[in-house]
Coordinates of C-alpha atoms in Angstrom, one line a residue:
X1 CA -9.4 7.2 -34.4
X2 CA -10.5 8.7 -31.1
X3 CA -10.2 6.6 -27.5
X4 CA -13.8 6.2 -27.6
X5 CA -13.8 4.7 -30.8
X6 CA -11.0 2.0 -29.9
X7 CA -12.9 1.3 -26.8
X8 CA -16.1 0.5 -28.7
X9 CA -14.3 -1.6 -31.1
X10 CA -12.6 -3.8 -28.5
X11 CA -15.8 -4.1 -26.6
X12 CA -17.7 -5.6 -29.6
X13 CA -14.8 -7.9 -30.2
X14 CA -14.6 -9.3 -26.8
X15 CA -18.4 -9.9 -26.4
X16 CA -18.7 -11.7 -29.9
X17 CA -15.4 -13.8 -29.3
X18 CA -16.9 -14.7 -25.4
X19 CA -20.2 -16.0 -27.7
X20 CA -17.7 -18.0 -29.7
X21 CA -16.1 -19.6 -27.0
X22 CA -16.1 -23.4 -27.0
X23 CA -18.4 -24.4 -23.5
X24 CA -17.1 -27.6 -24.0
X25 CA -13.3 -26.8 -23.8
X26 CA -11.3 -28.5 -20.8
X27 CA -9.5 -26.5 -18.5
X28 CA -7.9 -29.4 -15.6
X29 CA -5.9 -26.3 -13.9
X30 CA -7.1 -23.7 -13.1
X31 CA -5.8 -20.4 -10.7
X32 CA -7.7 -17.7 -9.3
X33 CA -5.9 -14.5 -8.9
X34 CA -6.3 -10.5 -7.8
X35 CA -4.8 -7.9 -9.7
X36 CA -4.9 -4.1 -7.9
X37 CA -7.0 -1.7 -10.2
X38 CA -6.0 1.3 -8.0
X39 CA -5.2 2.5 -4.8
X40 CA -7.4 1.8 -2.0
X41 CA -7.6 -1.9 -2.1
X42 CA -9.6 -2.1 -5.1
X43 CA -9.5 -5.5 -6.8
X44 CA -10.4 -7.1 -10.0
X45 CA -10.3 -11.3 -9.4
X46 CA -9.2 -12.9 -12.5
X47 CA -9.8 -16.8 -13.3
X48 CA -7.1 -18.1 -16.0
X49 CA -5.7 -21.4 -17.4
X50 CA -2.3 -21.8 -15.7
X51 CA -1.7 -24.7 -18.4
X52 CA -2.6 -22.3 -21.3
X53 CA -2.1 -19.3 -19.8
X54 CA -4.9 -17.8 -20.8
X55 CA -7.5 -15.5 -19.1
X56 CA -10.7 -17.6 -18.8
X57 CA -12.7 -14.4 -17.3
X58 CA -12.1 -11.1 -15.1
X59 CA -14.8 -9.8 -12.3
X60 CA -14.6 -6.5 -10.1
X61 CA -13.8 -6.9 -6.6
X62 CA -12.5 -10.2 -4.3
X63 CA -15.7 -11.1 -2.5
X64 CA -17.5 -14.5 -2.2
X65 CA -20.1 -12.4 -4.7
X66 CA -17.0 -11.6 -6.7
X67 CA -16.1 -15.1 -6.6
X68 CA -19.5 -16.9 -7.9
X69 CA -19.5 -14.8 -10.8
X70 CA -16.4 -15.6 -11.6
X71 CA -17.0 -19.0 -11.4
X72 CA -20.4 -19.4 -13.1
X73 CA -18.9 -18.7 -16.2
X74 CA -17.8 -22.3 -16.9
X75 CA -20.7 -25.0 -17.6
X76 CA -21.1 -27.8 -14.7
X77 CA -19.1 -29.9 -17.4
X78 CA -16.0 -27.5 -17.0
X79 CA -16.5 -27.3 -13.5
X80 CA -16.2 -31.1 -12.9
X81 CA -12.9 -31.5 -15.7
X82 CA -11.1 -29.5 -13.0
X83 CA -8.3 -31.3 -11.0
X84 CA -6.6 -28.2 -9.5
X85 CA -7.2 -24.8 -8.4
X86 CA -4.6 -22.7 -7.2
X87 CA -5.2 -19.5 -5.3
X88 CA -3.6 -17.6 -2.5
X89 CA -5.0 -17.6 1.1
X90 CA -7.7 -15.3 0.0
X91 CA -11.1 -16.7 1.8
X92 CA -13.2 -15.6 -1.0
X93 CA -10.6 -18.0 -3.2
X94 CA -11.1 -20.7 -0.9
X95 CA -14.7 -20.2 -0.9
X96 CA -14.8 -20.3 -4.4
X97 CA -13.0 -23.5 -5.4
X98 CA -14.5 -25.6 -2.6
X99 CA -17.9 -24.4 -3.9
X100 CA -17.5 -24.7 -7.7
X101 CA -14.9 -27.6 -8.2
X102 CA -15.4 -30.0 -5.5
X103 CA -13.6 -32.9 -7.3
X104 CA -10.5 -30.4 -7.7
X105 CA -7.7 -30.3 -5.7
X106 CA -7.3 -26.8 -4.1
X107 CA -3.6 -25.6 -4.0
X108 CA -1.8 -22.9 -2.3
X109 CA 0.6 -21.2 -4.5
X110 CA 4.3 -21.1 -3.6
X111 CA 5.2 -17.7 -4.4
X112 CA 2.3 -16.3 -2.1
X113 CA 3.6 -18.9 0.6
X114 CA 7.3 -17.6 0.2
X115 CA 5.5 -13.9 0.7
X116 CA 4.8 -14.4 3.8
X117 CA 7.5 -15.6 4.9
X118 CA 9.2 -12.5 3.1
X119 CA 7.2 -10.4 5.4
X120 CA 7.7 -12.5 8.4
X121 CA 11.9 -12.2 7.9
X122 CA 11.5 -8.5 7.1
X123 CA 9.7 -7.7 10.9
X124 CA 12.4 -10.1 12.4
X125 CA 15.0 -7.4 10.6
X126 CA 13.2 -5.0 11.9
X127 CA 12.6 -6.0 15.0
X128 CA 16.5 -6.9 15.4
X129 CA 17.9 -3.3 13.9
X130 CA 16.8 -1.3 16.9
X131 CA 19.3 -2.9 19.3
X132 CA 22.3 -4.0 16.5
X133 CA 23.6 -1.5 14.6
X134 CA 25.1 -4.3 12.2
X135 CA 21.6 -5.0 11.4
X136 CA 21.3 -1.1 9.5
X137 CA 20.8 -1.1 5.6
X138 CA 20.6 -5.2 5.5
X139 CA 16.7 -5.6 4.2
X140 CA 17.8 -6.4 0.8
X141 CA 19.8 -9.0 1.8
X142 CA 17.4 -10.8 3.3
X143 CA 14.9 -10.4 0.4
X144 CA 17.4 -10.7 -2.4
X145 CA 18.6 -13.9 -3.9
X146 CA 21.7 -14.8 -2.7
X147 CA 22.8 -16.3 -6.5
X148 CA 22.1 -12.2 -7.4
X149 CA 24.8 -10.5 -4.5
X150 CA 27.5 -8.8 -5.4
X151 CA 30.9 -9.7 -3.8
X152 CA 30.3 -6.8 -1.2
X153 CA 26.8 -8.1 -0.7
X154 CA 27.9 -11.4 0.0
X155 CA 30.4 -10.8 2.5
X156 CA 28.1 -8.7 4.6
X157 CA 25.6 -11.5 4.3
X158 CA 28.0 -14.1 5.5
X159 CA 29.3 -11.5 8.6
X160 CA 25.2 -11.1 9.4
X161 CA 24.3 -14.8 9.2
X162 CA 27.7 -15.9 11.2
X163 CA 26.3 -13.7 13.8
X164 CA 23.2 -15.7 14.1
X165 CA 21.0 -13.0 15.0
X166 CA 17.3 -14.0 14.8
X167 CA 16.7 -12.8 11.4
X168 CA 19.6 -14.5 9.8
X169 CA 17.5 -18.0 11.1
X170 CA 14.4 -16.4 10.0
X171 CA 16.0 -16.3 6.8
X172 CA 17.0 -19.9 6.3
X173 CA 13.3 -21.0 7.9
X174 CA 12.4 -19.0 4.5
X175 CA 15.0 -20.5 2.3
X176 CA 15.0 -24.0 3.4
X177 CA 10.9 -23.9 2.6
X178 CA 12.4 -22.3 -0.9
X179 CA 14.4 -25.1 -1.5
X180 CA 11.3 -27.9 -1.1
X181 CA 10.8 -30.0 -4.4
X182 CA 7.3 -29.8 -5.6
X183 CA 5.8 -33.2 -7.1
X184 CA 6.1 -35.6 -4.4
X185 CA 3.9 -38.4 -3.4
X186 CA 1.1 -37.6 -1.2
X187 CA 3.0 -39.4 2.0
X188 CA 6.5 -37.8 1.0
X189 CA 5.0 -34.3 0.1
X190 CA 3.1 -34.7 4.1
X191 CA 6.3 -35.4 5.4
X192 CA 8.3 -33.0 3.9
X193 CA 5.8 -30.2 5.3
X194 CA 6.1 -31.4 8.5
X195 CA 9.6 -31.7 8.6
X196 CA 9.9 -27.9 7.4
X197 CA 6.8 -26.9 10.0
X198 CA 9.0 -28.6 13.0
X199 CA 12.7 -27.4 12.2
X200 CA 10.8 -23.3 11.7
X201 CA 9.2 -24.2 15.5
X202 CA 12.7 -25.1 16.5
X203 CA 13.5 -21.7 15.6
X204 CA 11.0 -20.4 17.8
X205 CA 10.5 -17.0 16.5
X206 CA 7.7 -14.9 17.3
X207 CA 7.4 -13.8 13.6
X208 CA 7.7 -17.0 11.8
X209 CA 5.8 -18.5 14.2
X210 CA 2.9 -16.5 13.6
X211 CA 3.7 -17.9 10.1
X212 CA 3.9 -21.6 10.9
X213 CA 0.4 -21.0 12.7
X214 CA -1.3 -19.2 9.2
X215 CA 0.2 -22.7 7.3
X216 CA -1.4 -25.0 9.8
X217 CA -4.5 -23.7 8.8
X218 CA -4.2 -24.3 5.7
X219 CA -2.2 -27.1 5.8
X220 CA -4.2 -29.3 3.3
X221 CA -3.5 -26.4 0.3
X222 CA -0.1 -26.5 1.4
X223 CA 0.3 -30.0 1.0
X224 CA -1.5 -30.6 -2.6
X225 CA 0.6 -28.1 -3.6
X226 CA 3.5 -30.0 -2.8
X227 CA 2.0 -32.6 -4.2
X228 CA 1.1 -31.6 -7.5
X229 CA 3.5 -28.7 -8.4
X230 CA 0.4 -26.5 -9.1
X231 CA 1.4 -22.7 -9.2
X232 CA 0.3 -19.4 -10.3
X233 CA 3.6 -19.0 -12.3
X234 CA 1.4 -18.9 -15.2
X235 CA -0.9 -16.4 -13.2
X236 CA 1.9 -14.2 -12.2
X237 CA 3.2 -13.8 -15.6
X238 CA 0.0 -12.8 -16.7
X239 CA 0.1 -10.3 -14.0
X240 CA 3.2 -8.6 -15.3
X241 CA 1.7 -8.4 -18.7
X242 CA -1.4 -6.7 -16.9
X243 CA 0.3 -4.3 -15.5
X244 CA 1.7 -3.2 -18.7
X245 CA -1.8 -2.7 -19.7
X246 CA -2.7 -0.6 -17.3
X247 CA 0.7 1.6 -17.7
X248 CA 0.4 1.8 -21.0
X249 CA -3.3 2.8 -21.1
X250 CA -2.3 4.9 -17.9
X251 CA -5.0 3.5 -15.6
X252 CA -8.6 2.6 -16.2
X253 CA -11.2 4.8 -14.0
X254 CA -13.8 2.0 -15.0
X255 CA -13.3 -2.1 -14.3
X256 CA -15.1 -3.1 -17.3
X257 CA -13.2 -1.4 -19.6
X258 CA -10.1 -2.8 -17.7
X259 CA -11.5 -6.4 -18.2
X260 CA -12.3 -5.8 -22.0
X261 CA -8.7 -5.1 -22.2
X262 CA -7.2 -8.2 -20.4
X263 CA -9.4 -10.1 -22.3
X264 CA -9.0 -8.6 -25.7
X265 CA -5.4 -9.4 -25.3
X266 CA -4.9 -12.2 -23.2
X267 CA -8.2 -14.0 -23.6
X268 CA -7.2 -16.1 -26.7
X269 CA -11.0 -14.9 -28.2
X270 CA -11.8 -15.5 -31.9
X271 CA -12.9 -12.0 -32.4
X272 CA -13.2 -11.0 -35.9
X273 CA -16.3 -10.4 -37.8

């Protein structure tokens, strides 16, 4: 059986198991992610159960266009059964799940939050190597997890953050934001974002303050995060199992034919004839 062939097989099946889908099915939390077709910054946004973990529907591109129809693909009924959304900082996200589920809670996913501060520790390090020599061949220490060193790893850790160099403080900024429980009560999950926000302005790093700043911003998304324990671990997974689409198929020149495929197999369609 040719490519072609395959293609026009899993095409038929997706369309006729999107026709059988259930418009009255419930999805209370939802997440709104990006997944890199190719180089270049080109997107596709994909909108998935996190409680299901199942692809709900896949568009080309991260706009606010992107976005709507993305989002028009669940019935008004759908739309109001949401009670979280989770996204990254992405405006078109933002856009999207104030616009479509206004009686959701929109959530700020931890491991996008922990990114930045990633990136934040890793110009500190940066920064910091060009005038201490100690500093040289440290990035993964600061980006690994310290439960994963290896003895040697560890020591030069310890030596690094003993030395209390700005990045070793940037680092524990990053770790001690690591370490917040999710699921709080509203007052307690507040608190606990404001205690973090004030000990990382202590700090007073240029890097993480530029950080701190971002978070303010979007403090509320932060907070009903906190809050709620709403993530894109579910999302993220998915990711993975994406990306092994796109390796095995060895790339798709053409989106839709990239969205059959994360549909066909992660779309939980009734497809058969």
């Amino acid at each position: 059986m040719s490519h072609s062939q395959v293609s026009r097989i899993m095409h038929r099946s997706v369309s006729r198991g999107l026709e059988r889908r259930d418009k009255s099915d419930i999805y209370p939390h939802l997440s709104i992610d990006e997944k890199a077709t190719k180089k270049g910054h080109h997107y596709l946004s994909i909108l998935s159960d996190e409680r299901a973990g199942v692809v709900i529907e896949v568009v080309s591109g991260r706009t606010k266009k992107s976005v709507d129809d993305l989002c028009v693909k669940l019935s008004q009924k759908q739309r109001k059964s949401v009670k979280t959304v989770c996204t990254d900082m992405w405006d078109a996200y933002i856009y999207g799940a104030n616009k479509y589920f206004k009686e959701a809670k929109l959530c700020h996913d931890n491991f996008h939050l922990v990114g930045y501060l990633n990136k934040a520790v890793d110009k500190v390090r940066k920064r910091e190597v060009k005038t201490n020599d100690a500093l040289k061949k440290s990035k993964y220490l600061f980006l690994k997890d310290k439960m994963n060193f290896t003895n040697k790893q560890y020591i030069a850790f310890e030596a690094i953050s003993n030395a209390n160099y700005e990045v070793s403080r940037a680092w524990r900024v990053k770790e001690n934001f690591r370490d917040i429980a999710f699921r709080q009560n509203r007052l307690d999950a507040l608190a606990i974002y404001s205690f973090w926000r004030l000990d990382a302005q202590r700090a007073n790093i240029k890097e993480m303050n530029e950080v701190v700043e971002m978070f303010d911003r979007h403090q509320n998304g932060i907070v009903n995060a906190i809050e709620t324990g709403a993530s894109n671990a579910r999302a993220e997974r998915l990711n993975s199992s994406i990306q092994e689409i796109k390796t095995i198929a060895r790339g798709y020149r053409n989106d839709d034919n990239f969205r059959v495929a994360i549909l066909f197999f992660h779309g939980n369609l009734d497809m058969y004839p």
